[in-house]
Amino acid sequence: MANICSHQQALNSPYAGKVSEGQCQKLYWACLEILERTGVSLHDQEAVDLCKKAGALVTDGNRVRIPSGLVEKAFSTVPKSITLYDRAGNRAMQVGGHRCYFGTGSDCLHLLDHRSGKRRRAVLKDIVEGMIVCDALENIDFVMCMFLPSDVPQEKLDRYEMEAMLNNTTKPVVYVTTEFFGCRDAVKMAEIVTGGADTLRHNPFAVCYINVTTGLRHNKEALQKLLYLSGKGLPFTYIPSAQGGVTAPITIAGAMAANYAGVLAGLVLSQLKREGAPFIIPGWGGNMLDMKTMVQPYADPQKRGQAIDFGHYLGLPMFSLAGCSESKLVDQQAAAEAALTLYSDVLFGGNLIHDVGYLESGLSGSLPQLVICNEILSWLEAFMKGIEINEETLALDVIDEIGPDGQYLDHPHTARHFRDRWYPKLFERSNYDGWENKGGSSLGERAVGNVDKILAEHKPEPLPDDIAKAVRAVFE
């Protein structure tokens, strides 16, 4: 597991900030004004009725104007952190604060096949292999399905995705479903694995990723999932998908205000349904549509940082986004954008950081790219730790003992501490002859070899046969 946390004051680890507390307050007030003045459209009657009963103004059937007092009340009951468990019931992640955890993305249409080098439609086997690789990589903390399988019945593809994740890794799961009934079935599967509804609520290892049409327009499926999961006390992310310049203002502040007004509307609904329901907000903000290509860029530098600052200001756990690229290949652009986005998110202290290994702005994924990101995360873990300065690490007696003309290579102090330093597993730093003697391979070639080795040797702990059959029976 990656062990990265920014702003550790005990070790004086690095951290970054982009917007001030005063700017966050201004943004928060803007969200409250949007909710009171403009309102949101809620396309679910139970959601409308809950808000109306609590004191919201409802017009035109589903136009809901939410008073700021309801938002403030929601903040008094929502948890400020969420503990997620692994499949076996062990504590795995304390989501909140400046603690960073990393996982893949979901639903790529295509795979950049590491065996052929060709881009093709993804199939169910690609999810299975992706989960095996994730299970083996020490810096991938949670999984998402990575791909949309094209070779299963499309009306049930989300159930096949969930089954593949449950069967091939013990790590916590973030799942996506296409409609409400898929969400309900995914929860049934998770309850079977943990032993029941109460056990899953107390030891949650699965989080639903809910996408919402925009900040001001909340579609029926998203609201149904929100109310169902809140009622059961299970964690989920609530992520409006407004695009600056199309469904929100093109300015970063305007896009964030419109989007987070929707996030706060979801927060109010979750707490009206069940006080204390866990709720996860987005850790990126200011999305835009690239006006030159009409593509939504994932590695865009201008949507990074400010949303994490705002999440810390609100004091809620975040679902963040990094390790991704717009590149179509596992190339220099892919490595640079993955490193830069991961670097920025760990400096700001995002929490559940997903989309590691994404290419082509979320349309394709690559297992070698995922392996390269795992190495980048190892580098970042070493970078973010800060240093200890004490008698042993300063080694003044050793320096005096060896003096100006000696060497440290065979000294016990070196033997005690050389393993404290970071050593790469995939990055190459032999001299030229050493690199050439090992085959003279590129980073991409070594990543392909690493994927093949994991798939040949790593065997994830399977579900017991009876549990696996019960999981399959949910959707057969």
Protein backbone atom coordinates (compact mmCIF):
# COMPACT_ATOMS: atom_id res chain seq x y z
CA MET A 1 0.00 0.00 0.00
CA ALA A 2 1.18 3.49 -0.81
CA ASN A 3 1.95 5.37 2.38
CA ILE A 4 1.71 8.94 1.21
CA CYS A 5 0.41 11.84 3.26
CA SER A 6 1.14 15.50 2.62
CA HIS A 7 1.44 18.12 5.35
CA GLN A 8 2.83 15.74 8.01
CA GLN A 9 4.05 18.35 10.44
CA ALA A 10 6.06 15.88 12.55
CA LEU A 11 8.36 15.23 9.58
CA ASN A 12 7.74 18.56 7.85
CA SER A 13 6.70 16.76 4.67
CA PRO A 14 5.89 18.84 1.56
CA TYR A 15 2.46 20.23 0.82
CA ALA A 16 0.88 22.73 -1.52
CA GLY A 17 -2.00 25.18 -1.51
CA LYS A 18 -3.60 27.11 -4.34
CA VAL A 19 -6.60 28.97 -2.94
CA SER A 20 -6.76 30.78 0.39
CA GLU A 21 -9.23 30.17 3.19
CA GLY A 22 -10.88 33.46 2.26
CA GLN A 23 -11.30 32.31 -1.35
CA CYS A 24 -12.75 28.99 -0.17
CA GLN A 25 -15.26 30.87 1.97
CA LYS A 26 -16.23 33.02 -1.02
CA LEU A 27 -16.73 29.88 -3.12
CA TYR A 28 -18.81 28.27 -0.37
CA TRP A 29 -21.04 31.34 -0.12
CA ALA A 30 -21.46 31.27 -3.93
CA CYS A 31 -22.65 27.65 -3.71
CA LEU A 32 -25.16 28.60 -1.02
CA GLU A 33 -26.45 31.50 -3.14
CA ILE A 34 -26.92 29.22 -6.16
CA LEU A 35 -28.90 26.73 -4.05
CA GLU A 36 -31.14 29.45 -2.56
CA ARG A 37 -31.50 31.71 -5.61
CA THR A 38 -31.34 29.42 -8.66
CA GLY A 39 -32.02 26.03 -7.14
CA VAL A 40 -31.54 22.57 -8.63
CA SER A 41 -33.83 20.26 -10.57
CA LEU A 42 -34.29 16.90 -8.85
CA HIS A 43 -35.69 14.20 -11.12
CA ASP A 44 -36.88 11.90 -8.36
CA GLN A 45 -40.05 12.41 -6.35
CA GLU A 46 -38.69 11.05 -3.05
CA ALA A 47 -35.80 13.50 -3.26
CA VAL A 48 -38.18 16.40 -3.93
CA ASP A 49 -40.46 15.36 -1.07
CA LEU A 50 -37.57 15.05 1.40
CA CYS A 51 -36.37 18.58 0.59
CA LYS A 52 -39.89 20.05 0.73
CA LYS A 53 -40.59 18.46 4.09
CA ALA A 54 -37.31 19.90 5.43
CA GLY A 55 -38.24 23.43 4.35
CA ALA A 56 -36.97 23.83 0.80
CA LEU A 57 -39.02 25.82 -1.73
CA VAL A 58 -40.34 23.63 -4.56
CA THR A 59 -41.67 25.11 -7.81
CA ASP A 60 -42.43 23.72 -11.27
CA GLY A 61 -42.72 20.23 -9.84
CA ASN A 62 -39.02 19.55 -9.24
CA ARG A 63 -37.19 22.89 -9.05
CA VAL A 64 -35.87 22.91 -5.50
CA ARG A 65 -34.37 25.93 -3.77
CA ILE A 66 -32.44 24.83 -0.69
CA PRO A 67 -31.97 27.25 2.23
CA SER A 68 -28.43 27.53 3.57
CA GLY A 69 -29.55 26.31 6.99
CA LEU A 70 -30.14 22.83 5.55
CA VAL A 71 -26.59 22.77 4.22
CA GLU A 72 -25.18 23.86 7.57
CA LYS A 73 -27.24 21.20 9.35
CA ALA A 74 -25.96 18.53 6.96
CA PHE A 75 -22.37 19.44 7.86
CA SER A 76 -23.20 18.81 11.53
CA THR A 77 -24.06 15.15 10.91
CA VAL A 78 -21.95 13.94 7.96
CA PRO A 79 -18.77 11.96 8.91
CA LYS A 80 -15.50 13.82 8.30
CA SER A 81 -13.63 10.63 7.44
CA ILE A 82 -14.51 7.13 6.29
CA THR A 83 -12.71 3.88 7.11
CA LEU A 84 -12.68 1.39 4.26
CA TYR A 85 -11.83 -2.27 4.71
CA ASP A 86 -10.47 -4.97 2.44
CA ARG A 87 -12.49 -7.99 1.32
CA ALA A 88 -11.38 -9.96 4.40
CA GLY A 89 -12.58 -7.28 6.84
CA ASN A 90 -9.19 -5.75 7.66
CA ARG A 91 -8.90 -1.96 8.00
CA ALA A 92 -7.35 -0.73 4.76
CA MET A 93 -7.84 3.04 4.29
CA GLN A 94 -8.73 5.95 6.58
CA VAL A 95 -10.16 8.29 3.93
CA GLY A 96 -9.94 11.96 4.91
CA GLY A 97 -7.46 14.65 5.92
CA HIS A 98 -4.32 14.71 3.75
CA ARG A 99 -4.01 10.92 3.39
CA CYS A 100 -3.61 9.73 -0.23
CA TYR A 101 -4.72 6.38 -1.64
CA PHE A 102 -4.50 5.30 -5.27
CA GLY A 103 -6.63 3.24 -7.60
CA THR A 104 -7.49 2.62 -11.21
CA GLY A 105 -10.35 4.15 -13.17
CA SER A 106 -13.42 2.50 -14.63
CA ASP A 107 -15.16 1.89 -17.91
CA CYS A 108 -12.51 2.43 -20.58
CA LEU A 109 -13.93 1.37 -23.94
CA HIS A 110 -10.55 0.23 -25.22
CA LEU A 111 -7.43 -1.56 -24.06
CA LEU A 112 -3.98 -0.81 -25.40
CA ASP A 113 -3.02 -4.50 -25.54
CA HIS A 114 0.47 -5.03 -24.13
CA ARG A 115 0.87 -8.28 -26.09
CA SER A 116 0.10 -6.88 -29.54
CA GLY A 117 0.65 -3.17 -29.00
CA LYS A 118 -2.72 -2.60 -30.68
CA ARG A 119 -5.74 -0.67 -29.41
CA ARG A 120 -8.88 -2.84 -29.33
CA ARG A 121 -12.28 -3.11 -27.62
CA ALA A 122 -12.00 -4.43 -24.08
CA VAL A 123 -13.41 -7.81 -22.99
CA LEU A 124 -14.12 -9.39 -19.60
CA LYS A 125 -10.74 -11.14 -19.51
CA ASP A 126 -9.08 -7.71 -19.58
CA ILE A 127 -10.82 -6.79 -16.31
CA VAL A 128 -9.73 -10.08 -14.75
CA GLU A 129 -6.10 -9.51 -15.78
CA GLY A 130 -6.29 -5.89 -14.67
CA MET A 131 -7.45 -6.95 -11.20
CA ILE A 132 -4.64 -9.53 -10.93
CA VAL A 133 -2.09 -6.83 -11.75
CA CYS A 134 -3.71 -4.40 -9.28
CA ASP A 135 -3.70 -7.08 -6.59
CA ALA A 136 0.05 -7.51 -7.07
CA LEU A 137 1.05 -3.82 -7.23
CA GLU A 138 1.97 -2.57 -3.76
CA ASN A 139 1.07 1.07 -4.42
CA ILE A 140 -2.41 0.46 -5.81
CA ASP A 141 -4.67 0.68 -2.77
CA PHE A 142 -8.14 0.19 -4.28
CA VAL A 143 -9.54 -0.99 -7.59
CA MET A 144 -12.08 0.10 -10.15
CA CYS A 145 -13.05 -2.14 -13.07
CA MET A 146 -10.79 -0.33 -15.59
CA PHE A 147 -12.68 -1.50 -18.70
CA LEU A 148 -16.15 -1.91 -20.21
CA PRO A 149 -16.41 -5.55 -21.34
CA SER A 150 -17.84 -5.81 -24.87
CA ASP A 151 -18.30 -9.62 -24.77
CA VAL A 152 -20.98 -9.92 -22.04
CA PRO A 153 -24.71 -9.04 -22.14
CA GLN A 154 -24.60 -5.23 -22.12
CA GLU A 155 -27.64 -4.83 -19.86
CA LYS A 156 -25.69 -6.65 -17.11
CA LEU A 157 -22.12 -5.60 -17.81
CA ASP A 158 -21.83 -3.77 -14.48
CA ARG A 159 -22.63 -7.03 -12.61
CA TYR A 160 -19.87 -8.85 -14.52
CA GLU A 161 -17.48 -6.02 -13.66
CA MET A 162 -18.34 -6.29 -9.95
CA GLU A 163 -17.97 -10.06 -9.97
CA ALA A 164 -14.55 -9.83 -11.66
CA MET A 165 -13.34 -7.37 -9.03
CA LEU A 166 -14.64 -9.44 -6.11
CA ASN A 167 -13.11 -12.64 -7.49
CA ASN A 168 -9.65 -11.37 -8.36
CA THR A 169 -8.47 -9.03 -5.62
CA THR A 170 -8.89 -8.54 -1.89
CA LYS A 171 -8.41 -4.76 -2.14
CA PRO A 172 -11.26 -2.28 -1.54
CA VAL A 173 -13.54 -1.71 -4.53
CA VAL A 174 -15.03 1.41 -6.11
CA TYR A 175 -17.81 0.29 -8.46
CA VAL A 176 -19.87 1.98 -11.16
CA THR A 177 -23.31 0.89 -12.31
CA THR A 178 -25.24 1.99 -15.37
CA GLU A 179 -28.62 2.21 -13.60
CA PHE A 180 -30.17 1.84 -10.15
CA PHE A 181 -30.83 -1.90 -10.23
CA GLY A 182 -27.17 -2.56 -11.01
CA CYS A 183 -26.30 -0.61 -7.86
CA ARG A 184 -28.71 -2.68 -5.82
CA ASP A 185 -27.21 -5.93 -7.19
CA ALA A 186 -23.67 -4.74 -6.51
CA VAL A 187 -24.61 -4.10 -2.87
CA LYS A 188 -26.16 -7.58 -2.67
CA MET A 189 -22.91 -9.09 -3.95
CA ALA A 190 -20.86 -7.12 -1.42
CA GLU A 191 -23.19 -8.17 1.39
CA ILE A 192 -22.78 -11.83 0.40
CA VAL A 193 -18.99 -11.46 0.52
CA THR A 194 -18.95 -9.78 3.95
CA GLY A 195 -21.70 -11.93 5.48
CA GLY A 196 -24.64 -9.53 5.58
CA ALA A 197 -25.95 -5.98 5.46
CA ASP A 198 -24.90 -5.05 8.99
CA THR A 199 -21.35 -6.34 8.47
CA LEU A 200 -21.01 -4.42 5.22
CA ARG A 201 -22.24 -1.20 6.85
CA HIS A 202 -19.76 -1.56 9.73
CA ASN A 203 -16.86 -2.78 7.57
CA PRO A 204 -17.48 -1.24 4.12
CA PHE A 205 -15.08 -2.37 1.44
CA ALA A 206 -17.08 -1.18 -1.60
CA VAL A 207 -17.86 2.41 -2.60
CA CYS A 208 -20.31 3.37 -5.35
CA TYR A 209 -19.17 6.06 -7.82
CA ILE A 210 -22.27 8.11 -8.66
CA ASN A 211 -22.06 10.47 -11.62
CA VAL A 212 -24.65 13.24 -11.78
CA THR A 213 -25.73 14.99 -15.01
CA THR A 214 -24.60 18.46 -13.84
CA GLY A 215 -24.44 20.43 -10.62
CA LEU A 216 -27.90 21.89 -11.18
CA ARG A 217 -29.59 18.94 -12.89
CA HIS A 218 -29.73 15.71 -10.87
CA ASN A 219 -30.87 12.69 -12.91
CA LYS A 220 -33.20 10.05 -11.53
CA GLU A 221 -30.68 7.16 -11.46
CA ALA A 222 -28.13 9.21 -9.50
CA LEU A 223 -30.74 10.27 -6.94
CA GLN A 224 -32.08 6.74 -6.57
CA LYS A 225 -28.59 5.46 -5.85
CA LEU A 226 -27.89 8.30 -3.41
CA LEU A 227 -31.08 7.67 -1.43
CA TYR A 228 -30.70 3.88 -1.46
CA LEU A 229 -27.06 3.92 -0.30
CA SER A 230 -27.66 6.68 2.25
CA GLY A 231 -30.56 4.67 3.66
CA LYS A 232 -28.28 1.68 4.10
CA GLY A 233 -25.46 3.81 5.54
CA LEU A 234 -23.03 2.80 2.77
CA PRO A 235 -20.34 5.10 1.30
CA PHE A 236 -20.54 6.62 -2.18
CA THR A 237 -19.08 9.46 -4.19
CA TYR A 238 -21.44 12.09 -5.59
CA ILE A 239 -19.81 13.70 -8.63
CA PRO A 240 -21.67 16.16 -10.89
CA SER A 241 -20.19 16.18 -14.41
CA ALA A 242 -20.57 19.79 -15.48
CA GLN A 243 -18.31 20.86 -18.35
CA GLY A 244 -17.07 24.45 -18.36
CA GLY A 245 -18.22 26.24 -21.48
CA VAL A 246 -21.09 23.79 -22.12
CA THR A 247 -23.06 22.91 -18.99
CA ALA A 248 -21.33 25.36 -16.61
CA PRO A 249 -19.45 28.66 -16.93
CA ILE A 250 -16.09 28.40 -18.72
CA THR A 251 -14.33 30.17 -15.85
CA ILE A 252 -12.78 27.92 -13.21
CA ALA A 253 -14.53 29.67 -10.32
CA GLY A 254 -17.90 29.63 -12.07
CA ALA A 255 -17.62 25.97 -13.05
CA MET A 256 -16.65 25.04 -9.51
CA ALA A 257 -19.49 27.06 -7.96
CA ALA A 258 -22.10 25.43 -10.21
CA ASN A 259 -20.66 21.96 -9.64
CA TYR A 260 -20.21 22.18 -5.88
CA ALA A 261 -23.68 23.65 -5.43
CA GLY A 262 -24.82 20.29 -6.79
CA VAL A 263 -22.45 18.44 -4.46
CA LEU A 264 -23.93 20.30 -1.48
CA ALA A 265 -27.46 19.50 -2.69
CA GLY A 266 -26.46 15.82 -2.68
CA LEU A 267 -24.98 16.22 0.80
CA VAL A 268 -28.26 17.68 2.10
CA LEU A 269 -30.27 14.83 0.58
CA SER A 270 -27.97 12.17 2.03
CA GLN A 271 -28.31 13.58 5.54
CA LEU A 272 -32.08 14.07 5.22
CA LYS A 273 -32.35 10.40 4.28
CA ARG A 274 -30.11 9.19 7.08
CA GLU A 275 -28.14 11.38 9.45
CA GLY A 276 -24.53 10.20 9.61
CA ALA A 277 -24.59 8.64 6.13
CA PRO A 278 -21.02 8.65 4.68
CA PHE A 279 -20.58 11.05 1.75
CA ILE A 280 -17.56 11.60 -0.53
CA ILE A 281 -17.12 14.79 -2.59
CA PRO A 282 -15.07 15.37 -5.79
CA GLY A 283 -11.40 16.36 -5.43
CA TRP A 284 -11.10 18.01 -8.83
CA GLY A 285 -12.97 21.04 -10.11
CA GLY A 286 -13.24 23.53 -12.95
CA ASN A 287 -13.71 20.94 -15.70
CA MET A 288 -13.79 22.28 -19.23
CA LEU A 289 -14.34 21.06 -22.76
CA ASP A 290 -11.25 21.70 -24.89
CA MET A 291 -12.62 24.19 -27.42
CA LYS A 292 -10.05 23.11 -30.03
CA THR A 293 -10.76 19.36 -29.88
CA MET A 294 -14.16 19.13 -28.05
CA VAL A 295 -12.54 16.52 -25.78
CA GLN A 296 -12.64 16.70 -21.98
CA PRO A 297 -8.99 16.74 -20.88
CA TYR A 298 -8.14 14.63 -17.83
CA ALA A 299 -4.61 15.88 -17.18
CA ASP A 300 -5.59 19.56 -17.49
CA PRO A 301 -3.39 21.55 -15.06
CA GLN A 302 -6.08 24.19 -14.42
CA LYS A 303 -8.55 21.85 -12.73
CA ARG A 304 -6.02 20.58 -10.20
CA GLY A 305 -5.42 21.69 -6.64
CA GLN A 306 -8.21 24.17 -5.94
CA ALA A 307 -10.87 21.50 -5.45
CA ILE A 308 -8.66 19.61 -3.01
CA ASP A 309 -8.10 22.85 -1.09
CA PHE A 310 -11.87 23.38 -1.07
CA GLY A 311 -12.39 19.80 0.12
CA HIS A 312 -10.03 20.39 3.03
CA TYR A 313 -11.89 23.62 3.80
CA LEU A 314 -15.20 21.71 3.88
CA GLY A 315 -13.56 18.95 5.90
CA LEU A 316 -15.00 16.07 3.88
CA PRO A 317 -13.33 12.99 2.30
CA MET A 318 -12.54 13.40 -1.39
CA PHE A 319 -12.50 11.33 -4.57
CA SER A 320 -9.63 12.74 -6.60
CA LEU A 321 -8.21 12.15 -10.08
CA ALA A 322 -4.60 11.65 -11.27
CA GLY A 323 -2.18 9.24 -12.95
CA CYS A 324 -3.99 9.80 -16.24
CA SER A 325 -3.02 11.11 -19.67
CA GLU A 326 -4.46 12.33 -22.95
CA SER A 327 -1.81 10.35 -24.85
CA LYS A 328 -2.88 7.50 -27.14
CA LEU A 329 0.28 5.51 -26.40
CA VAL A 330 2.47 4.49 -23.47
CA ASP A 331 4.96 7.18 -24.41
CA GLN A 332 6.77 10.22 -23.09
CA GLN A 333 3.54 12.28 -22.87
CA ALA A 334 1.81 9.50 -20.93
CA ALA A 335 4.66 9.27 -18.42
CA ALA A 336 4.94 13.05 -18.04
CA GLU A 337 1.20 13.67 -17.52
CA ALA A 338 0.83 10.72 -15.15
CA ALA A 339 3.78 11.91 -13.04
CA LEU A 340 2.69 15.56 -13.00
CA THR A 341 -0.92 14.80 -12.04
CA LEU A 342 0.08 12.32 -9.32
CA TYR A 343 2.68 14.76 -8.02
CA SER A 344 0.17 17.61 -7.76
CA ASP A 345 -2.51 15.52 -6.07
CA VAL A 346 -0.21 14.14 -3.39
CA LEU A 347 1.18 17.62 -2.69
CA PHE A 348 -2.35 18.98 -2.18
CA GLY A 349 -3.45 15.88 -0.24
CA GLY A 350 -6.26 14.32 -2.29
CA ASN A 351 -7.76 11.18 -0.74
CA LEU A 352 -9.11 8.44 -3.07
CA ILE A 353 -7.08 9.25 -6.17
CA HIS A 354 -8.46 7.30 -9.13
CA ASP A 355 -7.84 6.92 -12.88
CA VAL A 356 -4.27 5.68 -12.48
CA GLY A 357 -3.29 4.09 -15.81
CA TYR A 358 -5.87 5.97 -17.93
CA LEU A 359 -4.92 6.98 -21.48
CA GLU A 360 -6.72 8.79 -24.29
CA SER A 361 -8.71 11.04 -21.88
CA GLY A 362 -10.38 8.06 -20.26
CA LEU A 363 -11.23 6.12 -23.42
CA SER A 364 -8.45 3.52 -23.16
CA GLY A 365 -6.28 1.94 -20.50
CA SER A 366 -2.98 0.13 -20.38
CA LEU A 367 -1.55 -2.38 -17.90
CA PRO A 368 2.09 -1.33 -18.62
CA GLN A 369 1.08 2.30 -17.99
CA LEU A 370 -0.41 1.18 -14.67
CA VAL A 371 2.89 -0.52 -13.76
CA ILE A 372 4.81 2.65 -14.64
CA CYS A 373 2.46 4.68 -12.42
CA ASN A 374 3.10 2.21 -9.59
CA GLU A 375 6.81 3.04 -9.87
CA ILE A 376 6.04 6.77 -9.91
CA LEU A 377 4.02 6.32 -6.72
CA SER A 378 6.96 4.52 -5.11
CA TRP A 379 9.14 7.54 -5.99
CA LEU A 380 6.52 9.92 -4.57
CA GLU A 381 6.22 7.96 -1.34
CA ALA A 382 9.95 8.34 -0.78
CA PHE A 383 9.84 12.04 -1.73
CA MET A 384 6.91 12.93 0.52
CA LYS A 385 8.17 11.32 3.72
CA GLY A 386 10.41 14.15 4.83
CA ILE A 387 13.57 13.34 6.77
CA GLU A 388 14.56 12.58 10.34
CA ILE A 389 17.35 14.68 11.83
CA ASN A 390 18.75 13.20 15.04
CA GLU A 391 22.03 11.93 16.51
CA GLU A 392 21.95 8.67 14.56
CA THR A 393 21.09 10.23 11.18
CA LEU A 394 23.51 13.17 11.55
CA ALA A 395 26.27 10.61 12.32
CA LEU A 396 28.71 13.21 13.64
CA ASP A 397 30.76 10.57 15.51
CA VAL A 398 31.08 8.52 12.33
CA ILE A 399 32.14 11.57 10.34
CA ASP A 400 34.78 12.39 12.95
CA GLU A 401 35.94 8.75 13.12
CA ILE A 402 36.48 8.47 9.36
CA GLY A 403 37.85 11.95 8.90
CA PRO A 404 38.60 13.83 5.67
CA ASP A 405 40.50 11.03 3.90
CA GLY A 406 38.47 7.90 4.77
CA GLN A 407 35.49 6.20 3.13
CA TYR A 408 32.14 4.96 4.41
CA LEU A 409 31.52 1.91 2.20
CA ASP A 410 32.32 -0.80 4.78
CA HIS A 411 31.32 1.10 7.93
CA PRO A 412 28.54 -0.41 10.13
CA HIS A 413 26.60 2.87 9.90
CA THR A 414 26.33 2.38 6.13
CA ALA A 415 25.26 -1.24 6.62
CA ARG A 416 22.56 -0.15 9.07
CA HIS A 417 21.07 2.50 6.85
CA PHE A 418 21.66 1.83 3.16
CA ARG A 419 18.29 0.10 2.92
CA ASP A 420 16.63 3.28 4.19
CA ARG A 421 17.28 4.89 0.81
CA TRP A 422 14.90 4.51 -2.15
CA TYR A 423 15.72 1.97 -4.87
CA PRO A 424 13.73 1.72 -8.11
CA LYS A 425 12.26 -1.53 -9.35
CA LEU A 426 11.41 -0.39 -12.87
CA PHE A 427 13.32 2.83 -13.49
CA GLU A 428 16.84 2.13 -14.77
CA ARG A 429 19.89 3.74 -13.20
CA SER A 430 22.75 1.36 -14.01
CA ASN A 431 25.69 2.80 -15.92
CA TYR A 432 25.46 2.50 -19.71
CA ASP A 433 27.33 -0.83 -19.90
CA GLY A 434 25.23 -2.29 -17.10
CA TRP A 435 22.01 -1.21 -18.79
CA GLU A 436 23.20 -2.62 -22.12
CA ASN A 437 24.22 -5.94 -20.53
CA LYS A 438 20.71 -6.28 -19.10
CA GLY A 439 19.21 -6.00 -22.57
CA GLY A 440 19.20 -2.24 -23.16
CA SER A 441 15.42 -2.09 -22.77
CA SER A 442 13.23 1.01 -22.65
CA LEU A 443 10.91 1.80 -19.72
CA GLY A 444 7.93 0.70 -21.80
CA GLU A 445 9.56 -2.65 -22.62
CA ARG A 446 10.40 -3.30 -18.98
CA ALA A 447 6.81 -2.44 -17.99
CA VAL A 448 5.46 -4.98 -20.50
CA GLY A 449 7.81 -7.61 -19.07
CA ASN A 450 6.64 -6.78 -15.56
CA VAL A 451 2.97 -7.21 -16.55
CA ASP A 452 3.74 -10.61 -18.14
CA LYS A 453 5.62 -11.71 -15.01
CA ILE A 454 2.75 -10.71 -12.70
CA LEU A 455 0.15 -12.47 -14.85
CA ALA A 456 2.28 -15.63 -14.94
CA GLU A 457 3.12 -15.76 -11.24
CA HIS A 458 0.63 -13.83 -9.11
CA LYS A 459 -2.39 -15.73 -7.80
CA PRO A 460 -4.93 -13.55 -5.94
CA GLU A 461 -6.78 -15.14 -3.06
CA PRO A 462 -10.03 -16.44 -4.60
CA LEU A 463 -13.48 -16.21 -3.09
CA PRO A 464 -14.63 -19.48 -1.47
CA ASP A 465 -16.59 -21.54 -4.01
CA ASP A 466 -19.93 -21.20 -2.22
CA ILE A 467 -19.54 -17.41 -1.94
CA ALA A 468 -18.53 -17.13 -5.60
CA LYS A 469 -21.61 -19.12 -6.65
CA ALA A 470 -23.88 -16.96 -4.49
CA VAL A 471 -22.39 -13.80 -6.02
CA ARG A 472 -23.03 -15.12 -9.56
CA ALA A 473 -26.59 -16.11 -8.61
CA VAL A 474 -27.43 -12.46 -7.92
CA PHE A 475 -27.54 -11.67 -11.64
CA GLU A 476 -28.06 -15.00 -13.38
